Backbone as a chain_set.jsonl record, in Angstrom:
{"seq": "XXXXXXXXXXXXXXXXXXXXXXXXXXXXXXXXXXXXXXXXXXXXXXXXXXXXXXXXXXXXXXXXXXXXXXXXXXXXXXXXXXXXXXXXXXXXXXXXXXXXXXXXXXXXXXXXXXXXXXXXXXXXXXXXXXXXXXXXXXXXXXXXXXXXXXXXXXXXXXXXXXXXXXXXXXXXXXXXXXXXXXXXXXXXXXXXXX", "coords": {"N": [[0.771, -1.158, -0.25], [0.842, 2.642, -0.74], [1.858, 4.98, 1.002], [1.413, 7.888, 2.477], [3.021, 10.997, 2.444], [3.792, 12.685, 6.235], [3.339, 13.919, 9.652], [3.788, 11.112, 12.027], [1.543, 9.42, 13.608], [0.075, 8.611, 16.628], [-1.487, 5.882, 18.091], [-3.84, 4.896, 21.399], [-2.504, 3.176, 22.805], [0.312, 3.638, 22.16], [1.008, 2.861, 19.882], [2.786, 3.487, 16.785], [2.063, 5.373, 13.458], [2.307, 5.797, 10.192], [0.293, 8.367, 8.019], [-2.182, 6.723, 6.193], [-2.404, 5.635, 2.782], [-4.818, 6.096, -0.212], [-5.385, 3.978, -0.975], [-6.261, 2.374, 1.887], [-7.943, 0.116, 3.138], [-10.175, -0.503, 5.718], [-11.578, -2.118, 8.583], [-13.055, -2.26, 10.769], [-13.943, -2.262, 14.381], [-15.493, -1.357, 16.645], [-17.908, -0.192, 16.981], [-19.096, 2.842, 17.271], [-17.096, 3.974, 15.984], [-16.727, 2.823, 13.455], [-19.162, 4.235, 12.742], [-18.072, 6.968, 13.156], [-16.049, 7.019, 11.017], [-17.701, 6.802, 8.281], [-18.898, 9.433, 8.796], [-16.985, 10.696, 8.533], [-16.252, 10.724, 5.639], [-15.627, 7.928, 4.932], [-17.052, 6.129, 4.433], [-16.513, 3.791, 1.957], [-14.032, 3.037, 2.402], [-14.118, 1.568, 4.244], [-13.831, -2.426, 5.15], [-14.883, -4.057, 6.461], [-16.584, -4.978, 9.534], [-18.142, -4.658, 12.582], [-21.277, -7.042, 13.957], [-22.966, -5.559, 15.725], [-22.047, -3.168, 14.66], [-24.121, -0.716, 13.213], [-24.899, 1.542, 12.571], [-24.266, 4.362, 10.076], [-27.33, 3.119, 8.905], [-27.86, 2.852, 5.902], [-25.553, 2.746, 4.833], [-23.841, 1.4, 6.113], [-24.625, -1.277, 5.169], [-24.071, -2.587, 3.102], [-21.118, -3.227, 3.774], [-19.322, -5.777, 4.515], [-20.135, -8.057, 7.531], [-18.459, -9.534, 10.199], [-18.893, -11.001, 12.577], [-19.112, -10.289, 15.882], [-17.857, -7.372, 18.659], [-16.522, -8.741, 20.638], [-15.665, -11.214, 19.162], [-14.281, -12.106, 16.121], [-14.43, -13.712, 12.816], [-11.876, -14.393, 12.378], [-11.04, -16.203, 9.459], [-12.185, -14.979, 7.139], [-12.026, -12.368, 7.989], [-9.132, -11.969, 7.394], [-9.32, -13.053, 4.487], [-10.718, -10.602, 3.37], [-8.316, -8.765, 3.124], [-7.694, -6.523, 5.055], [-5.954, -3.522, 5.926], [-5.893, -1.648, 7.806], [-7.074, -2.202, 10.74], [-9.256, -0.863, 13.222], [-10.087, -0.814, 16.523], [-10.796, -1.465, 20.396], [-9.869, -0.373, 23.006], [-11.842, -1.276, 25.196], [-13.933, -2.556, 24.333], [-12.984, -4.31, 22.843], [-10.89, -7.188, 22.295], [-7.524, -8.673, 23.971], [-6.732, -11.13, 23.021], [-8.101, -10.723, 20.26], [-7.169, -8.568, 19.196], [-4.615, -9.542, 18.76], [-4.165, -11.827, 17.669], [-5.644, -10.586, 15.187], [-2.798, -9.165, 14.596], [-1.659, -10.973, 13.214], [-1.843, -10.846, 10.556], [-3.292, -7.788, 9.775], [-1.526, -5.019, 8.571], [-2.026, -3.121, 10.084], [-3.158, -2.313, 13.598], [-4.687, -0.427, 14.757], [-5.41, 1.454, 18.09], [-7.755, 2.191, 20.132], [-8.842, 4.579, 22.867], [-10.824, 6.089, 23.847], [-11.685, 7.999, 27.289], [-13.305, 9.799, 28.143], [-15.295, 12.616, 27.307], [-13.977, 14.744, 26.165], [-12.431, 13.798, 25.006], [-12.726, 12.545, 22.557], [-11.939, 14.583, 20.457], [-9.429, 14.142, 20.143], [-9.761, 11.393, 19.271], [-10.674, 11.956, 16.188], [-8.854, 13.526, 15.61], [-6.983, 11.47, 15.1], [-8.065, 9.399, 13.568], [-8.546, 10.782, 11.342], [-6.457, 12.285, 10.101], [-4.905, 9.808, 9.993], [-6.364, 8.782, 7.844], [-6.813, 10.409, 5.737], [-8.544, 12.691, 6.229], [-8.473, 14.84, 7.573], [-9.166, 17.885, 7.486], [-11.698, 17.549, 7.692], [-11.976, 16.552, 10.174], [-10.763, 18.151, 11.661], [-13.551, 20.099, 11.683], [-15.108, 18.271, 12.789], [-14.524, 18.01, 14.7], [-14.53, 20.69, 15.687], [-17.342, 21.536, 15.711], [-17.88, 20.085, 17.538], [-16.624, 20.516, 20.014], [-17.854, 23.255, 20.448], [-20.483, 22.17, 21.119], [-20.224, 20.732, 23.821], [-18.866, 22.826, 25.074], [-21.474, 24.422, 25.758], [-22.984, 22.95, 27.264], [-24.591, 23.266, 30.318], [-23.678, 24.022, 33.284], [-23.263, 21.233, 36.071], [-24.992, 20.813, 38.604], [-24.612, 20.815, 41.934], [-27.249, 20.722, 42.914], [-28.902, 19.253, 41.071], [-27.303, 16.612, 41.013], [-27.529, 12.733, 40.643], [-27.296, 10.085, 41.758], [-26.427, 6.739, 39.838], [-27.235, 3.506, 38.51], [-25.625, 2.294, 36.041], [-26.378, -0.134, 33.498], [-25.009, -2.053, 31.189], [-24.928, -4.276, 29.752], [-26.476, -7.563, 29.174], [-26.552, -11.142, 30.811], [-23.972, -11.926, 31.499], [-24.846, -9.975, 33.526], [-23.892, -6.649, 33.125], [-22.307, -3.721, 34.356], [-21.537, -0.435, 34.522], [-18.179, 1.334, 35.154], [-16.483, 4.386, 37.483], [-14.282, 4.729, 35.59], [-14.701, 5.789, 33.432], [-15.908, 6.231, 30.381], [-18.153, 6.271, 29.782], [-19.622, 7.382, 32.104], [-18.641, 9.549, 32.585], [-19.369, 10.462, 30.577], [-22.316, 10.791, 31.854], [-21.697, 11.965, 34.094], [-21.324, 14.905, 32.76], [-23.964, 15.296, 32.873], [-24.449, 15.907, 35.811], [-24.995, 13.435, 37.271], [-24.198, 10.574, 38.477], [-22.573, 7.113, 38.797], [-22.838, 4.589, 40.835], [-20.872, 2.886, 43.185], [-20.359, -0.72, 43.333], [-20.444, -4.35, 44.196], [-20.502, -6.324, 42.056]], "CA": [[-0.024, 0.582, 0.466], [1.258, 3.663, -0.968], [1.652, 5.855, 2.234], [1.824, 9.652, 2.489], [3.96, 11.236, 3.685], [3.697, 12.824, 7.216], [4.623, 12.952, 11.047], [3.725, 9.692, 12.686], [0.045, 9.264, 14.456], [0.227, 7.37, 17.542], [-3.263, 5.935, 18.879], [-3.969, 4.959, 22.146], [-2.091, 1.859, 23.21], [1.414, 4.05, 21.897], [1.723, 2.794, 18.157], [2.686, 4.681, 16.086], [1.347, 4.86, 11.709], [2.069, 6.886, 8.669], [-0.605, 8.508, 7.48], [-2.312, 5.93, 4.699], [-2.818, 6.268, 1.564], [-6.006, 6.384, -0.993], [-5.687, 2.431, -0.809], [-6.705, 2.153, 3.213], [-8.626, -0.834, 3.547], [-10.464, -0.591, 7.185], [-11.742, -3.232, 9.377], [-13.666, -1.348, 12.525], [-14.991, -2.846, 15.626], [-16.379, -0.682, 17.4], [-19.758, 0.886, 16.553], [-19.356, 4.237, 16.637], [-16.096, 4.886, 15.389], [-17.652, 2.907, 12.426], [-19.67, 5.33, 12.486], [-17.222, 8.343, 13.312], [-15.437, 6.947, 9.731], [-18.754, 7.14, 7.866], [-18.863, 10.738, 8.499], [-15.182, 11.426, 7.966], [-16.484, 10.3, 4.396], [-14.862, 7.0, 4.762], [-17.64, 4.819, 4.418], [-16.267, 3.584, 0.663], [-12.772, 2.543, 2.679], [-14.541, -0.076, 4.741], [-14.149, -3.244, 4.077], [-15.384, -5.335, 7.481], [-17.641, -4.114, 10.796], [-19.061, -5.775, 13.463], [-22.666, -7.061, 13.463], [-23.487, -4.589, 16.377], [-22.081, -1.92, 13.723], [-25.295, -0.689, 12.246], [-25.256, 3.106, 11.886], [-25.965, 5.011, 9.211], [-28.044, 1.654, 8.568], [-27.61, 2.813, 4.456], [-24.223, 3.009, 3.975], [-22.94, 0.006, 6.79], [-25.333, -2.216, 4.73], [-23.011, -3.369, 2.187], [-20.399, -3.712, 4.597], [-19.787, -7.182, 5.363], [-20.396, -8.393, 8.844], [-17.757, -10.814, 10.636], [-19.032, -11.08, 14.329], [-18.914, -9.118, 17.518], [-17.15, -6.832, 19.271], [-15.294, -9.87, 21.257], [-15.321, -12.107, 18.87], [-14.576, -12.365, 14.513], [-14.347, -14.487, 12.001], [-10.52, -14.19, 11.573], [-10.589, -15.973, 8.584], [-13.135, -14.198, 6.6], [-11.098, -10.732, 7.737], [-7.785, -11.719, 6.572], [-9.884, -12.642, 3.237], [-10.859, -9.196, 3.289], [-7.652, -7.935, 3.303], [-7.872, -5.149, 5.291], [-4.63, -2.843, 5.82], [-6.005, -1.271, 9.121], [-7.762, -3.016, 12.21], [-9.544, -0.03, 14.266], [-10.277, -1.71, 18.144], [-11.099, 0.01, 21.57], [-9.94, -1.477, 24.358], [-12.757, -1.497, 26.191], [-14.742, -3.089, 23.137], [-12.406, -5.687, 21.977], [-9.91, -7.918, 23.189], [-6.191, -8.581, 23.48], [-6.494, -12.25, 21.956], [-8.189, -10.869, 19.027], [-5.793, -8.061, 18.759], [-2.73, -10.253, 18.415], [-4.359, -12.211, 16.026], [-4.793, -9.439, 13.795], [-1.399, -8.444, 14.115], [-0.694, -11.962, 12.652], [-2.163, -11.075, 9.549], [-3.794, -7.717, 9.372], [0.032, -5.036, 8.921], [-1.968, -1.859, 10.907], [-3.749, -2.345, 14.443], [-5.221, 1.112, 15.642], [-6.09, 0.807, 19.458], [-8.589, 3.574, 20.556], [-9.249, 4.34, 24.711], [-11.132, 7.545, 24.531], [-12.085, 7.868, 28.539], [-13.809, 11.288, 28.168], [-16.016, 13.359, 25.746], [-12.748, 15.799, 25.249], [-10.789, 12.603, 24.594], [-13.057, 12.575, 21.403], [-11.073, 15.352, 19.669], [-7.975, 13.286, 19.711], [-9.756, 10.861, 18.532], [-11.261, 12.826, 16.3], [-7.859, 13.889, 14.856], [-6.359, 10.086, 15.122], [-8.806, 8.872, 12.479], [-8.508, 12.234, 10.146], [-4.98, 11.999, 10.082], [-4.402, 8.602, 9.72], [-7.005, 8.43, 6.774], [-6.559, 11.358, 4.736], [-9.601, 13.525, 6.188], [-7.487, 15.675, 9.171], [-9.992, 19.058, 7.517], [-13.202, 17.001, 8.688], [-11.696, 15.702, 11.278], [-11.1, 19.43, 12.731], [-14.252, 20.415, 11.439], [-16.608, 17.666, 13.172], [-13.884, 18.251, 16.232], [-14.75, 22.11, 16.115], [-18.596, 21.06, 16.792], [-18.053, 19.052, 18.995], [-16.255, 21.04, 21.155], [-19.153, 23.722, 20.503], [-21.565, 21.364, 22.196], [-19.536, 20.731, 25.071], [-19.028, 24.205, 25.946], [-23.037, 25.101, 25.249], [-23.748, 22.423, 28.244], [-25.043, 24.181, 31.367], [-22.214, 22.97, 34.346], [-24.056, 20.431, 36.664], [-24.675, 21.824, 39.549], [-24.884, 20.038, 43.098], [-28.852, 20.611, 43.368], [-29.273, 18.253, 40.121], [-26.723, 15.19, 41.807], [-28.025, 11.504, 41.096], [-26.639, 8.384, 41.739], [-27.132, 6.18, 39.253], [-26.599, 2.176, 38.349], [-26.087, 1.986, 34.709], [-26.291, -1.409, 33.433], [-24.27, -2.113, 29.415], [-25.082, -5.402, 28.982], [-27.45, -8.878, 30.912], [-26.38, -12.379, 31.228], [-24.831, -11.327, 32.952], [-25.181, -8.537, 34.223], [-22.539, -5.62, 33.537], [-22.358, -2.21, 35.35], [-20.132, 0.975, 33.896], [-17.848, 1.938, 36.416], [-16.591, 5.202, 37.226], [-13.07, 5.536, 35.395], [-15.229, 4.97, 32.196], [-16.168, 6.848, 29.091], [-19.987, 6.223, 29.735], [-19.683, 7.725, 33.225], [-17.932, 10.747, 32.255], [-20.421, 11.581, 29.991], [-23.048, 10.962, 32.376], [-21.331, 12.946, 34.999], [-21.796, 16.427, 32.382], [-25.777, 16.424, 33.177], [-24.674, 15.484, 36.983], [-25.217, 11.869, 37.154], [-22.505, 9.787, 38.848], [-22.161, 5.826, 38.796], [-22.642, 4.016, 42.371], [-19.878, 1.98, 43.297], [-21.273, -1.704, 42.956], [-20.385, -5.259, 44.066], [-21.367, -7.423, 41.155]], "C": [[0.836, 0.969, 0.143], [1.296, 4.308, 0.717], [2.069, 6.918, 1.594], [2.62, 9.814, 3.415], [3.21, 12.494, 4.74], [4.365, 12.853, 8.422], [3.386, 11.53, 10.816], [1.829, 10.122, 13.185], [0.225, 8.014, 15.621], [-0.927, 7.184, 18.549], [-2.844, 5.53, 20.434], [-3.271, 3.995, 22.944], [-0.169, 2.321, 22.837], [1.79, 3.542, 20.416], [1.484, 3.341, 17.414], [2.404, 4.734, 14.551], [1.82, 6.148, 11.086], [0.847, 6.904, 8.511], [-0.549, 7.395, 6.344], [-2.963, 6.496, 4.044], [-4.669, 5.895, 0.689], [-6.114, 4.616, -0.785], [-5.941, 1.745, 0.857], [-7.748, 1.048, 2.929], [-9.192, -0.774, 4.878], [-11.174, -1.254, 7.593], [-12.083, -2.447, 10.915], [-14.328, -1.956, 13.158], [-15.253, -2.429, 16.261], [-16.998, 0.592, 16.957], [-19.516, 2.338, 16.332], [-17.915, 4.782, 16.425], [-16.131, 4.462, 13.799], [-18.642, 3.809, 12.215], [-19.578, 6.785, 11.902], [-16.811, 8.05, 11.409], [-16.58, 6.912, 8.536], [-18.828, 8.32, 7.408], [-17.652, 11.549, 8.137], [-15.717, 11.628, 6.456], [-15.361, 8.662, 4.023], [-15.496, 5.782, 4.461], [-16.986, 3.327, 3.156], [-14.655, 2.375, 1.658], [-13.106, 1.366, 3.415], [-14.957, -1.253, 4.59], [-14.707, -4.337, 4.577], [-15.599, -4.538, 8.753], [-18.411, -5.226, 11.59], [-20.973, -6.588, 13.269], [-23.369, -6.14, 14.229], [-23.315, -2.889, 15.834], [-23.213, -1.478, 13.044], [-25.914, 1.308, 12.03], [-23.973, 3.473, 11.313], [-26.475, 3.367, 8.522], [-27.343, 1.876, 6.928], [-26.173, 2.683, 4.475], [-23.455, 1.987, 4.731], [-23.586, -1.824, 6.06], [-24.848, -3.182, 3.845], [-21.243, -3.046, 3.021], [-19.916, -4.628, 5.503], [-19.584, -7.008, 7.05], [-20.061, -9.056, 9.001], [-17.588, -11.109, 11.878], [-19.555, -9.814, 14.7], [-17.752, -8.353, 17.747], [-15.585, -7.677, 20.143], [-14.753, -10.948, 20.26], [-15.319, -12.31, 17.159], [-14.036, -13.474, 13.986], [-13.037, -14.358, 11.399], [-10.086, -14.469, 9.955], [-11.308, -15.529, 7.052], [-12.686, -12.883, 6.316], [-10.199, -10.491, 6.765], [-8.472, -12.143, 4.937], [-10.346, -11.508, 2.596], [-9.864, -8.259, 2.998], [-7.193, -6.681, 3.692], [-6.381, -4.535, 5.509], [-4.947, -2.16, 7.121], [-7.294, -2.225, 9.802], [-8.042, -1.976, 13.099], [-10.315, -0.618, 15.731], [-10.34, -0.63, 19.422], [-11.025, -1.08, 22.587], [-10.835, -1.67, 25.041], [-13.827, -2.668, 25.558], [-14.309, -4.523, 22.842], [-11.307, -6.748, 22.829], [-8.328, -8.553, 22.661], [-5.769, -10.177, 23.026], [-6.982, -11.433, 20.276], [-7.167, -9.601, 18.269], [-4.609, -8.387, 18.313], [-3.41, -10.857, 17.189], [-4.908, -12.108, 15.011], [-3.692, -9.06, 13.46], [-0.873, -9.743, 13.178], [-0.821, -11.556, 10.795], [-2.509, -9.292, 9.149], [-2.009, -5.83, 9.532], [-0.675, -2.802, 10.166], [-3.149, -1.912, 12.468], [-4.105, -1.367, 15.636], [-5.707, 0.874, 16.796], [-6.316, 2.215, 19.958], [-8.972, 3.169, 22.265], [-9.724, 5.735, 25.4], [-12.069, 6.874, 26.123], [-13.014, 8.819, 28.867], [-14.766, 12.02, 27.435], [-14.947, 13.758, 25.533], [-12.182, 14.772, 24.593], [-11.114, 11.821, 22.368], [-12.672, 12.993, 19.8], [-10.358, 14.677, 19.195], [-8.2, 11.918, 19.208], [-10.307, 10.968, 16.81], [-10.105, 12.922, 14.728], [-7.279, 12.692, 14.005], [-7.159, 9.814, 13.2], [-8.633, 10.215, 11.348], [-7.189, 12.007, 9.49], [-5.092, 10.987, 9.633], [-4.871, 8.193, 8.11], [-6.977, 9.122, 5.768], [-7.744, 12.41, 5.245], [-9.369, 14.316, 7.103], [-8.781, 16.774, 8.45], [-11.423, 18.507, 8.446], [-12.855, 16.553, 9.333], [-12.125, 16.828, 12.736], [-12.458, 20.015, 12.397], [-15.524, 19.746, 13.027], [-15.758, 17.823, 14.561], [-14.735, 20.2, 16.889], [-16.208, 22.389, 16.849], [-18.987, 20.839, 17.684], [-17.636, 19.488, 20.235], [-17.188, 22.457, 21.438], [-20.211, 22.574, 21.541], [-21.503, 21.277, 23.251], [-19.875, 21.669, 25.617], [-20.086, 24.874, 25.755], [-23.281, 24.188, 26.265], [-23.451, 23.027, 29.58], [-23.719, 22.996, 32.445], [-23.682, 22.196, 35.586], [-23.988, 21.207, 38.011], [-24.643, 20.832, 40.815], [-26.157, 19.711, 43.135], [-29.487, 18.996, 42.422], [-28.62, 17.198, 40.355], [-27.798, 13.837, 41.537], [-27.0, 10.88, 40.708], [-27.182, 7.386, 40.6], [-26.561, 4.474, 38.55], [-26.672, 2.094, 37.246], [-25.921, 0.719, 33.703], [-26.156, -1.523, 31.712], [-24.082, -3.448, 29.129], [-25.732, -6.313, 30.8], [-26.748, -10.23, 30.345], [-24.924, -12.475, 30.772], [-24.267, -10.005, 32.68], [-23.929, -7.547, 34.6], [-23.09, -4.769, 34.102], [-21.519, -1.42, 34.495], [-19.462, 0.657, 35.387], [-17.314, 3.166, 36.359], [-15.211, 5.904, 36.649], [-13.445, 5.414, 33.822], [-15.664, 6.363, 31.218], [-17.731, 7.138, 29.236], [-20.389, 7.239, 31.115], [-19.171, 9.378, 33.574], [-19.053, 11.613, 31.491], [-22.066, 11.358, 31.109], [-22.526, 11.821, 33.803], [-21.685, 14.45, 34.384], [-22.905, 16.512, 32.77], [-25.618, 16.005, 35.098], [-24.923, 14.355, 37.874], [-23.67, 11.409, 37.645], [-22.716, 8.155, 39.655], [-21.992, 5.281, 40.158], [-21.502, 2.935, 41.725], [-21.181, 0.94, 43.489], [-20.241, -3.116, 43.473], [-20.388, -5.73, 43.057], [-21.584, -8.853, 42.125]], "O": [[1.877, 0.34, 0.331], [0.51, 3.801, 1.518], [2.773, 7.038, 0.591], [2.923, 9.316, 4.499], [2.281, 13.176, 4.308], [5.433, 12.285, 8.65], [2.59, 11.173, 9.948], [1.224, 11.164, 12.934], [0.452, 6.819, 15.432], [-1.272, 7.923, 19.472], [-1.69, 5.759, 20.794], [-3.628, 4.115, 24.116], [0.667, 1.485, 23.179], [2.856, 3.87, 19.895], [0.38, 3.784, 17.097], [2.618, 3.565, 14.23], [1.676, 7.295, 11.509], [0.139, 5.916, 8.708], [0.454, 7.078, 5.703], [-3.777, 7.405, 4.207], [-5.558, 5.406, 1.386], [-7.19, 4.184, -0.373], [-5.773, 0.529, 0.952], [-8.605, 1.533, 2.191], [-8.254, -1.2, 5.552], [-12.069, -1.218, 6.749], [-11.338, -2.212, 11.866], [-15.409, -2.335, 12.707], [-15.473, -3.259, 17.143], [-16.721, 1.766, 16.711], [-19.746, 2.904, 15.264], [-17.636, 5.952, 16.689], [-15.762, 5.246, 12.925], [-18.803, 4.042, 11.017], [-20.172, 7.464, 11.064], [-17.273, 8.839, 10.585], [-15.942, 7.074, 7.495], [-18.847, 8.618, 6.214], [-17.47, 12.656, 7.63], [-15.605, 12.777, 6.03], [-14.592, 8.483, 3.078], [-14.948, 4.697, 4.265], [-17.028, 2.138, 3.472], [-14.469, 1.179, 1.437], [-12.508, 0.299, 3.277], [-16.053, -1.511, 4.094], [-15.04, -5.331, 3.931], [-14.9, -3.561, 9.022], [-19.025, -6.248, 11.284], [-21.621, -6.425, 12.235], [-24.407, -5.724, 13.713], [-23.909, -1.87, 16.187], [-23.274, -2.055, 11.958], [-26.876, 1.915, 11.56], [-22.873, 3.131, 11.745], [-25.817, 2.715, 7.711], [-26.375, 1.169, 6.648], [-25.92, 2.273, 3.342], [-22.424, 1.587, 4.191], [-23.213, -2.971, 6.304], [-25.15, -4.375, 3.831], [-20.35, -2.555, 2.33], [-19.938, -4.572, 6.732], [-19.033, -6.081, 7.642], [-20.593, -10.001, 8.419], [-16.51, -11.427, 12.38], [-20.107, -8.834, 14.201], [-16.711, -8.59, 17.133], [-14.383, -7.424, 20.23], [-13.663, -11.499, 20.412], [-16.408, -12.703, 16.742], [-13.235, -14.173, 14.607], [-12.9, -14.229, 10.182], [-9.355, -13.766, 9.256], [-10.8, -15.851, 5.978], [-12.73, -12.268, 5.251], [-10.113, -9.662, 5.859], [-8.027, -11.393, 4.069], [-10.378, -11.422, 1.369], [-10.165, -7.113, 2.664], [-6.519, -5.899, 3.022], [-5.52, -5.337, 5.145], [-3.88, -2.077, 7.731], [-8.229, -2.774, 9.219], [-7.179, -1.892, 13.973], [-11.518, -0.779, 15.522], [-10.053, 0.567, 19.45], [-11.663, -2.088, 22.893], [-10.559, -2.589, 25.812], [-14.404, -3.504, 26.252], [-14.981, -5.54, 22.664], [-11.203, -6.797, 24.054], [-7.981, -8.826, 21.512], [-4.605, -10.429, 22.716], [-6.271, -11.58, 19.282], [-6.604, -9.658, 17.176], [-3.782, -7.744, 17.666], [-3.27, -10.501, 16.019], [-4.937, -12.902, 14.071], [-3.404, -8.656, 12.333], [0.144, -9.632, 12.493], [-0.006, -11.943, 9.957], [-2.008, -9.088, 8.043], [-1.554, -5.677, 10.666], [-0.035, -1.858, 10.631], [-4.203, -1.351, 12.169], [-3.931, -1.424, 16.854], [-6.574, 0.0, 16.78], [-5.495, 3.112, 20.155], [-9.25, 2.084, 22.777], [-9.477, 6.306, 26.462], [-12.766, 5.863, 26.213], [-13.585, 8.68, 29.949], [-14.786, 11.337, 26.411], [-14.503, 13.222, 24.517], [-11.452, 14.944, 23.617], [-10.466, 11.212, 21.517], [-12.82, 12.463, 18.699], [-10.37, 14.423, 17.991], [-7.27, 11.235, 18.776], [-10.304, 9.893, 16.21], [-10.27, 12.636, 13.542], [-7.093, 12.686, 12.788], [-6.722, 10.055, 12.075], [-8.738, 9.759, 10.209], [-7.053, 11.544, 8.358], [-5.51, 11.087, 8.479], [-4.175, 7.56, 7.316], [-7.119, 8.521, 4.703], [-7.9, 13.212, 4.324], [-10.431, 14.609, 7.653], [-9.798, 16.421, 9.047], [-11.941, 18.94, 9.476], [-13.52, 15.521, 9.416], [-12.816, 16.807, 13.754], [-12.561, 20.856, 13.29], [-16.281, 20.323, 13.808], [-16.438, 17.746, 15.584], [-15.2, 20.623, 17.948], [-16.439, 23.009, 17.887], [-19.919, 21.104, 18.443], [-18.054, 19.072, 21.315], [-17.279, 22.799, 22.617], [-20.342, 22.605, 22.764], [-22.452, 21.617, 23.958], [-20.797, 21.764, 26.428], [-19.889, 26.07, 25.539], [-24.407, 24.58, 26.573], [-22.305, 23.275, 29.956], [-23.221, 21.876, 32.337], [-24.795, 22.691, 35.76], [-23.131, 22.013, 38.372], [-24.661, 19.688, 40.362], [-26.437, 18.534, 43.361], [-30.167, 18.061, 42.844], [-29.29, 16.285, 39.873], [-28.856, 13.85, 42.166], [-26.159, 10.969, 39.813], [-28.403, 7.271, 40.492], [-25.409, 4.418, 38.118], [-27.809, 1.781, 36.894], [-24.925, 0.9, 33.002], [-27.08, -1.131, 31.0], [-23.199, -3.823, 28.359], [-25.697, -6.192, 32.025], [-26.4, -10.134, 29.168], [-24.668, -13.068, 29.724], [-23.553, -9.358, 31.915], [-23.245, -7.483, 35.621], [-24.276, -4.85, 34.422], [-20.768, -2.01, 33.718], [-19.915, 0.05, 36.357], [-17.421, 3.586, 35.206], [-14.873, 7.059, 36.909], [-12.608, 4.993, 33.023], [-15.621, 7.489, 31.714], [-18.325, 8.131, 28.817], [-21.471, 7.825, 31.089], [-19.343, 10.087, 34.565], [-19.471, 12.763, 31.622], [-22.95, 12.133, 30.744], [-23.447, 12.28, 34.479], [-22.228, 15.255, 35.141], [-23.264, 17.636, 33.122], [-26.681, 15.819, 35.689], [-25.03, 14.441, 39.097], [-22.528, 11.743, 37.329], [-22.963, 8.041, 40.856], [-20.907, 5.533, 40.683], [-21.281, 2.43, 40.624], [-22.363, 1.224, 43.683], [-19.081, -2.949, 43.098], [-19.547, -4.867, 42.805], [-22.201, -9.818, 41.673]]}, "num_chains": 1, "name": "protein.A"}
């Protein structure tokens, strides 16, 4: 694959990547990032997704779904010949990432922990896949939306137990993206012992 020139970009695991050329073939295993890549105009470069990557429906319908966020069909993925796999520390497994490293040249790891981390995520995806201007514009819109939120005062503070999965039941902890989002509106995730 032809690489473009530019500074190396670093993912959330400390891996460094050269900006990809127009031939980039992206497999994304994070539903929200699949949607982001489409929003950045990269839908045609997506070659694989999870069955949970369902938005925007019209854009992802043509992209093969080859598993979930924890387990994918590696043979199908290898046959699709991705140049990049986009993963997330909380969504995907270490074993999945290691298996992909055997045949995917670039395994990009993300880990936003707070809404503000989206700005870096946008810059990484935009810079890596030749959509820096689009990512910067999206970042400005996002920053403006964050800045427009009223401060969450103590009067509206509420404790919540936020469930993310059933069978087994799973909840979020306080050091997660979801917890940080809830904090923006004055909600706090409660401590729990499963």
